[in-house]
Amino acid sequence: MVIYINDKAYEARPGDLLLDVAKKNKAHIGYICGGGGICQSCFVYVREGMDCLSEKSSVENAFISDKLQDAGGRLACQTKIVKEGNIRLLSRAEQLRRIVLGLNIPGFISYAQTIGYNVFNQLPSGVGNIVSRVQEGKIDPGRSLQNIAMGIGPAALLAGNTIMENFSFLEGPVTLVSNGAKGVVDAASDTVCQISGGRLHLPGTSCKTCEEAPVIERVQITTGKTSQ
């Protein structure tokens, strides 16, 4: 079957997560937390085909307000295709891009009000949901931190490419932002290694902590009776 993400056609089949379809095809849907249902960067608007998708999960109900649910809001990391049909999705970033490029002032005000309403009303339940999942062992905080650190780079690149497609005169600032994001990832790698004493190396990064760590050699100490 074919589904449409931001009006582009992609192959999919029942049982697929919407986020997996997007990642496989490098479609414009974010996933900073790696699909753990924490960051909401994979939020999408379902324009058509809600009946072809799985029921809303407890994670979605915790994070998505009634207004955004009425607008077709879903989290791609929580939503599976359950049957074939016409499915059309619009990412949050694409929705905002179209509002801005269309100079839709009333639309932008309405968009901002809805997002503000969602943050104000869903923050307590969203935080509570994360805490409950941590306590139940459904979320590994260390792994989640690693996923977020690894997701910053791709997210910055995706945002940069999207901006460049529409505002080519911003090439310089976008490059600075992308380089800054890489610096954040490098710093995150160093910090985690300092705290844990471990060896966390993220793709495309270097860890000064591990590079500067002294080499530890095994030394045998012999006494009159025993060797240690």
Phi, psi and omega in degrees: 000166180239133172241158182246123176243115185055041177069014175250138186274136178222146178286139177206173178209157178305138183102342180283140168285142178302321180295321180296321178297317180295315181296317181300323184258008181054039178283161188279071172227130182282163177199060185300319183275006178080013179093023182270002181069040182243315192268340182066012180290346179265017179300134177225157171259125177272108182275335181202142173095024179301328180290348179267002185246159180295160177295155180297135179278169177297330178295315180296317180297330180285326187260336187253123182289167179299323181295317180289328176294320177296332179276003179092018183290134175216162171259121185296334181283349183247355190248124179254152171279124183254343177201161180287150180166186179273116181236125178231128182238151175228123179288159179299319180296320180292322177301313180293320180302317182291326178294315182293311181295331179275002181051040183272085183298311178300322179295322180292319179297316179296319178299312181297320179296320181293318178295317177299319178298319181295315180297314184296318186272333186257352182302312180299313182291326179294314178296318179299322179296318179296315180299316180298318181291327175295315180296327180275358180080014180276342178234129174263109183305318180297316179295321179297319177298319179296317180298319180295317179299318180289335183276344183297315182299304178301324180295317179295319179296317179297316179295318180297316180297320180295317179296318182295328180295334186246334182226076185298336182289353180263018184304317181297305179301321180297319178298319179297319179296317181297317179295323178295322178297321178296322178296324178296319179296316178300317180295322179296320178297314179299315184297315180298320179294322180295321183285314187270340186072011182266201182226084179259109180242115182271151181304130177079012181236167174231152183242110181294328181300314182286325181294326183268356182293134180293149178284127181263122180252145177280129181241132179264126179251124183252130176249186182293332186244321186230163175246139178234000000 
